[in-house]
Short mmCIF file of C-alpha atoms in Angstrom, two decimals:
data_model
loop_
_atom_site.label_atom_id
_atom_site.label_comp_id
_atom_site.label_asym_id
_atom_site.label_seq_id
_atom_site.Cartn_x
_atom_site.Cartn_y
_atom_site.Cartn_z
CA UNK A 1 -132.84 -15.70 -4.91
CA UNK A 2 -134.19 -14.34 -1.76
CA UNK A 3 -130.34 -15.47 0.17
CA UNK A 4 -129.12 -13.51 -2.35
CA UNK A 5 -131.13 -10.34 -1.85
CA UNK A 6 -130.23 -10.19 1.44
CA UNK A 7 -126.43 -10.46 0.40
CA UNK A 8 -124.90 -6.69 0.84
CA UNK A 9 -123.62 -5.62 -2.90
CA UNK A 10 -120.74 -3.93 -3.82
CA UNK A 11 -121.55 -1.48 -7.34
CA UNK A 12 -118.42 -0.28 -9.64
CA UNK A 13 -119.00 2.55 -11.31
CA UNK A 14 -116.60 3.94 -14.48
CA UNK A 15 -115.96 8.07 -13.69
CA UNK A 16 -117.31 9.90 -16.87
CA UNK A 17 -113.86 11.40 -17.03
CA UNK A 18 -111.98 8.18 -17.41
CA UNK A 19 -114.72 7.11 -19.65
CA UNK A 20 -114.27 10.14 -21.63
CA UNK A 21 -110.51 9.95 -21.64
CA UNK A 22 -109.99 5.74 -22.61
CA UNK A 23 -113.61 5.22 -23.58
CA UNK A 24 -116.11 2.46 -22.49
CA UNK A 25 -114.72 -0.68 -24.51
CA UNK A 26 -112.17 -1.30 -21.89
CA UNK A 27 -114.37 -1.32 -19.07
CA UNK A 28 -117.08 -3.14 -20.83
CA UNK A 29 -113.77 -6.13 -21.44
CA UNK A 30 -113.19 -6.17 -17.76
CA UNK A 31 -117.35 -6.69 -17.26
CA UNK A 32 -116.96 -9.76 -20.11
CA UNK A 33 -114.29 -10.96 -18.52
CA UNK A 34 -115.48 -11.11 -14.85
CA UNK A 35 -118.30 -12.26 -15.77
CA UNK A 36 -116.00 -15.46 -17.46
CA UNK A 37 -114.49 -16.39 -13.90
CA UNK A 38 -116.12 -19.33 -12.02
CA UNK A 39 -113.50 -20.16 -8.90
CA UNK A 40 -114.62 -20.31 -5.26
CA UNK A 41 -111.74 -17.21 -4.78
CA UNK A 42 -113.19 -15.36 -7.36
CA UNK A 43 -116.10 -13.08 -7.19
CA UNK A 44 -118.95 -13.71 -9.38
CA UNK A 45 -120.36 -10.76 -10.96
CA UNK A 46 -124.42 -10.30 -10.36
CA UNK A 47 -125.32 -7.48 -12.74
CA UNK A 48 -124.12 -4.89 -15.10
CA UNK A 49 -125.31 -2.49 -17.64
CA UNK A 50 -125.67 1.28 -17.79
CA UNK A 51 -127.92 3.73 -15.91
CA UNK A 52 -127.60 7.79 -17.17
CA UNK A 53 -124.88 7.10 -19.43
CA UNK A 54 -122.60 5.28 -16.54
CA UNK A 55 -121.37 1.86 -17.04
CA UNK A 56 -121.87 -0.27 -14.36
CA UNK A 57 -121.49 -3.89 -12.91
CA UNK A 58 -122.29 -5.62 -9.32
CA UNK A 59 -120.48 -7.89 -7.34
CA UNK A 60 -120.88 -9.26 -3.31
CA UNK A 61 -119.22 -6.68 -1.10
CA UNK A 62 -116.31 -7.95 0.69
CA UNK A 63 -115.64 -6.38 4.08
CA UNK A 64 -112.22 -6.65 5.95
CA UNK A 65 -110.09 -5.11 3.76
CA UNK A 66 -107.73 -6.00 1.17
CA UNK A 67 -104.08 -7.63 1.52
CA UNK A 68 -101.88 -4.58 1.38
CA UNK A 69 -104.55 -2.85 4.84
CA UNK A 70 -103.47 -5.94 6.43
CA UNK A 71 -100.04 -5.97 6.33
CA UNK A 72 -100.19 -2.46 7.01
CA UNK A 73 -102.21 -2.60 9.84
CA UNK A 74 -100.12 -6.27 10.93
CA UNK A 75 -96.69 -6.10 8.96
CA UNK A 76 -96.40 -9.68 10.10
CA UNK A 77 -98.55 -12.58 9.62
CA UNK A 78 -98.34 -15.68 11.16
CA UNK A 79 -97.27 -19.42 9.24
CA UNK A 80 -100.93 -20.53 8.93
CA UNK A 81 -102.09 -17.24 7.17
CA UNK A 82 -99.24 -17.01 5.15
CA UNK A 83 -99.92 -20.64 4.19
CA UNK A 84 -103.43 -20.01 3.80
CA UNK A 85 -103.16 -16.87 1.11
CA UNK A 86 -100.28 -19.11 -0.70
CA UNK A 87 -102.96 -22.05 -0.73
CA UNK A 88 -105.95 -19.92 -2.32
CA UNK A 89 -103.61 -18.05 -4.74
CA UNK A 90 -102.16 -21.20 -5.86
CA UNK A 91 -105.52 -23.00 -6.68
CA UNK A 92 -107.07 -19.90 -8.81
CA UNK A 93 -103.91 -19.28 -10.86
CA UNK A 94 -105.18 -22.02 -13.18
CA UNK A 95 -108.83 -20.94 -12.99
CA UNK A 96 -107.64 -17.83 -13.99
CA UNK A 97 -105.45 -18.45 -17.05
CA UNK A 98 -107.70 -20.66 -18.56
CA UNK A 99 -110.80 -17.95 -17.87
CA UNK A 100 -109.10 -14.91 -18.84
CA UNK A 101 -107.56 -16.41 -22.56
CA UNK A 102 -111.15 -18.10 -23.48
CA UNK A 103 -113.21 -15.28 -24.12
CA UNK A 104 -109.88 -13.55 -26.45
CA UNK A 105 -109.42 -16.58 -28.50
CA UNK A 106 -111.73 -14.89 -31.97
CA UNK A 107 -109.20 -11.18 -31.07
CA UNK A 108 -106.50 -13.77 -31.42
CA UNK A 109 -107.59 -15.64 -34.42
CA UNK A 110 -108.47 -12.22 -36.00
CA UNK A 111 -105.01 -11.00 -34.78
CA UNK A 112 -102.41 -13.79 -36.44
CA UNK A 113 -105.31 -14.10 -39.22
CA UNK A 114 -105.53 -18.19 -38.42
CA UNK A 115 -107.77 -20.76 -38.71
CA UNK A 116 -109.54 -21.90 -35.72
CA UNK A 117 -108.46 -25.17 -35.55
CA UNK A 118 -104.58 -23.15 -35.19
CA UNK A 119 -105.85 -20.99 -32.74
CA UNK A 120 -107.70 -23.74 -30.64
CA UNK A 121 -104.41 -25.33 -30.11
CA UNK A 122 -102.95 -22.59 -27.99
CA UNK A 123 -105.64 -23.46 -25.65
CA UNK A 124 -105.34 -27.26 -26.10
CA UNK A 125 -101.29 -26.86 -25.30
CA UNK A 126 -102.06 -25.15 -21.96
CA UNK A 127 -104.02 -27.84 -21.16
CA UNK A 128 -101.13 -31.11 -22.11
CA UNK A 129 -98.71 -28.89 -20.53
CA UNK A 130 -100.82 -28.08 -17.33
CA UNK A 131 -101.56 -32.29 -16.62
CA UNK A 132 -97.79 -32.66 -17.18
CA UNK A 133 -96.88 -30.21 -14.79
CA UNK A 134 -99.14 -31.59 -11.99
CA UNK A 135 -96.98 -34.88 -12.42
CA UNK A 136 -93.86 -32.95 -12.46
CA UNK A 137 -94.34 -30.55 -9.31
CA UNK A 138 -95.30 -33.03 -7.01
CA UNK A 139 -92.18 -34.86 -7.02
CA UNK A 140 -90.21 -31.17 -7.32
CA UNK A 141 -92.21 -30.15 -3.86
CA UNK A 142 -91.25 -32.99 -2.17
CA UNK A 143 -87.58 -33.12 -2.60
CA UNK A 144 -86.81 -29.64 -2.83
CA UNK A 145 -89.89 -27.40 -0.58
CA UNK A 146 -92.84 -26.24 -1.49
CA UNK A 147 -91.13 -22.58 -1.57
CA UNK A 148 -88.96 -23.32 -4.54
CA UNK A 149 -91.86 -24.96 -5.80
CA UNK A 150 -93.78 -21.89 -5.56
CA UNK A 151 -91.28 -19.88 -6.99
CA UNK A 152 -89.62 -22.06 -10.03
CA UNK A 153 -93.16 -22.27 -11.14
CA UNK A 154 -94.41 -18.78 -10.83
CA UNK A 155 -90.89 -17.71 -12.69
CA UNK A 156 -91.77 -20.09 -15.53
CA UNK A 157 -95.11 -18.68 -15.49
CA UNK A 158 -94.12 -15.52 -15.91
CA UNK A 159 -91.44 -16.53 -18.53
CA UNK A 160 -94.55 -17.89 -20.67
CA UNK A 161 -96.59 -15.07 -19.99
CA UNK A 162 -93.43 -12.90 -21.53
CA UNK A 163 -92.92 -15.48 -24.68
CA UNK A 164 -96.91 -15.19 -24.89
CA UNK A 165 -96.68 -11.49 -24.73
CA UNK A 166 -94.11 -10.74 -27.52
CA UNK A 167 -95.16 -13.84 -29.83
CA UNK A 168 -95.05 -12.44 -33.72
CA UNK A 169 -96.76 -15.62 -34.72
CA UNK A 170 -99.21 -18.36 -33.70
CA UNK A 171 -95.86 -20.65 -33.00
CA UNK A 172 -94.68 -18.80 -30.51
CA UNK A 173 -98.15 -17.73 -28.59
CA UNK A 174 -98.34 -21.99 -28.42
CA UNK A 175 -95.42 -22.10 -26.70
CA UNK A 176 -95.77 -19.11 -24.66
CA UNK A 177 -98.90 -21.15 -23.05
CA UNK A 178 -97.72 -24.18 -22.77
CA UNK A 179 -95.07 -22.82 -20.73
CA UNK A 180 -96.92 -20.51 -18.55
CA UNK A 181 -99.17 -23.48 -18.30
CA UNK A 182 -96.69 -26.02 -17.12
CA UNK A 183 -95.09 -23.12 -14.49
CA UNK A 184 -98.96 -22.01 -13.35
CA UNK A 185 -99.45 -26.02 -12.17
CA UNK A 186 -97.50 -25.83 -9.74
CA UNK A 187 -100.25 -23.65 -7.74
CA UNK A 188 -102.60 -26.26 -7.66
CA UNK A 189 -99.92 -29.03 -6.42
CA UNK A 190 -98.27 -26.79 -3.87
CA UNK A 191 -101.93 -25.84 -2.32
CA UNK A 192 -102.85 -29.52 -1.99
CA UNK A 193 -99.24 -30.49 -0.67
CA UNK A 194 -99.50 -27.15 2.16
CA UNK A 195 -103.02 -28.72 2.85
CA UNK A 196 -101.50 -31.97 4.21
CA UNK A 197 -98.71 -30.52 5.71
CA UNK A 198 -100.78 -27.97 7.92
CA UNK A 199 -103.68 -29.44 8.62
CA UNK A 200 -104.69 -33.30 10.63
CA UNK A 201 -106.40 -36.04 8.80
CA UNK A 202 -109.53 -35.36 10.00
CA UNK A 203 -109.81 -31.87 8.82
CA UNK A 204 -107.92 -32.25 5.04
CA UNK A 205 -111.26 -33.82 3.63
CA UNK A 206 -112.89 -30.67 4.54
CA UNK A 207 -110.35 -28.24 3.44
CA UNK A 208 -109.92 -29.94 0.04
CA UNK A 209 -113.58 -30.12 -0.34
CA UNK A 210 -112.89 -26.13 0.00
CA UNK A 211 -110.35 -25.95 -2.47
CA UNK A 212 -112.08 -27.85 -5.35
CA UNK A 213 -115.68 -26.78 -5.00
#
């Protein structure tokens, strides 16, 4: 507790106008939600609540910059960093689907008015299809690069996310996960696979210890 009072803070506020114009529910979703995520990548959320009639939450402040100042400022990064935002993309895209549907599951069940044994399975289909696409992109990334790994993977993603998207019924939200599930392994392959291929033996350990803590 004390490390963490010493840690500088970074407070979001919501603007009374946009609060007045789209109301507090959504903002109070993104708190529930970020408060949900649990990756290394990911920033945990400290606090939240409401002072004077201003929602509020708290986070660790991140200095440097974001992605888009960099390239700005650099238009060109070199192989390693370029391998090293690919790695920790890669490993929170599963983090991230799984933390992002679990708290919606009862707004989905309420939604397609289902049981929640149906509704559990959309969840328990991401997670088949995600251990059979860990088998599957290894051998892809391998024979064919880890780029068109990357990219078949992150275009089947995205086709799931679509199927998910539009789904009129439970059916088709289950198969809208499983397939962004089996595209979104491929980020956690590919990372591991760019570990060995950029760094020695002696440092992989350390790096993978990184990756998975």
């Amino acid at each position: 507790q004390a490390f963490q009072m010493l840690r500088e803070r970074g407070l979001k506020v919501l603007h009374p106008e946009l609060a007045y114009a789209l109301g507090g529910d959504r903002f109070t979703r993104e708190i529930e939600v970020a408060a949900g995520l649990d990756h290394p990548h990911i920033l945990p959320l400290f606090d939240s609540g409401e002072a004077d009639g201003h929602l509020y939450y708290v986070m660790p402040l991140v200095r440097g910059g974001s992605l888009r100042e960099r390239l700005a400022r650099e238009p060109a990064l070199t192989v390693t960093e370029v391998a090293s935002i690919a790695r920790d993309i890669g490993t929170a895209l599963g983090p991230i689907a799984t933390n992002l549907y679990l708290p919606a599951l009862p707004s989905v069940r309420e939604y397609f008015d289902a049981s929640v044994a149906a509704v559990q399975a959309t969840f328990s289909i991401s997670v088949i299809s995600f251990a059979f696409g860990i088998l599957a992109w290894g051998p892809f990334a391998d024979r064919y690069g880890r780029r068109k790994a990357v990219l078949g993977g992150l275009a089947i993603m995205v086709a799931g996310s679509l199927v998910s998207l539009t789904a009129q019924n439970l059916g088709w939200l289950v198969a809208g996960r499983g397939i962004q599930a089996f595209g979104t392994a491929t980020g956690i392959v590919v990372a591991r696979a760019i570990v060995s291929d950029r760094y020695p033996v002696a440092r992989m350990s350390k790096v993978l210890a990184q990756l998975t803590m």
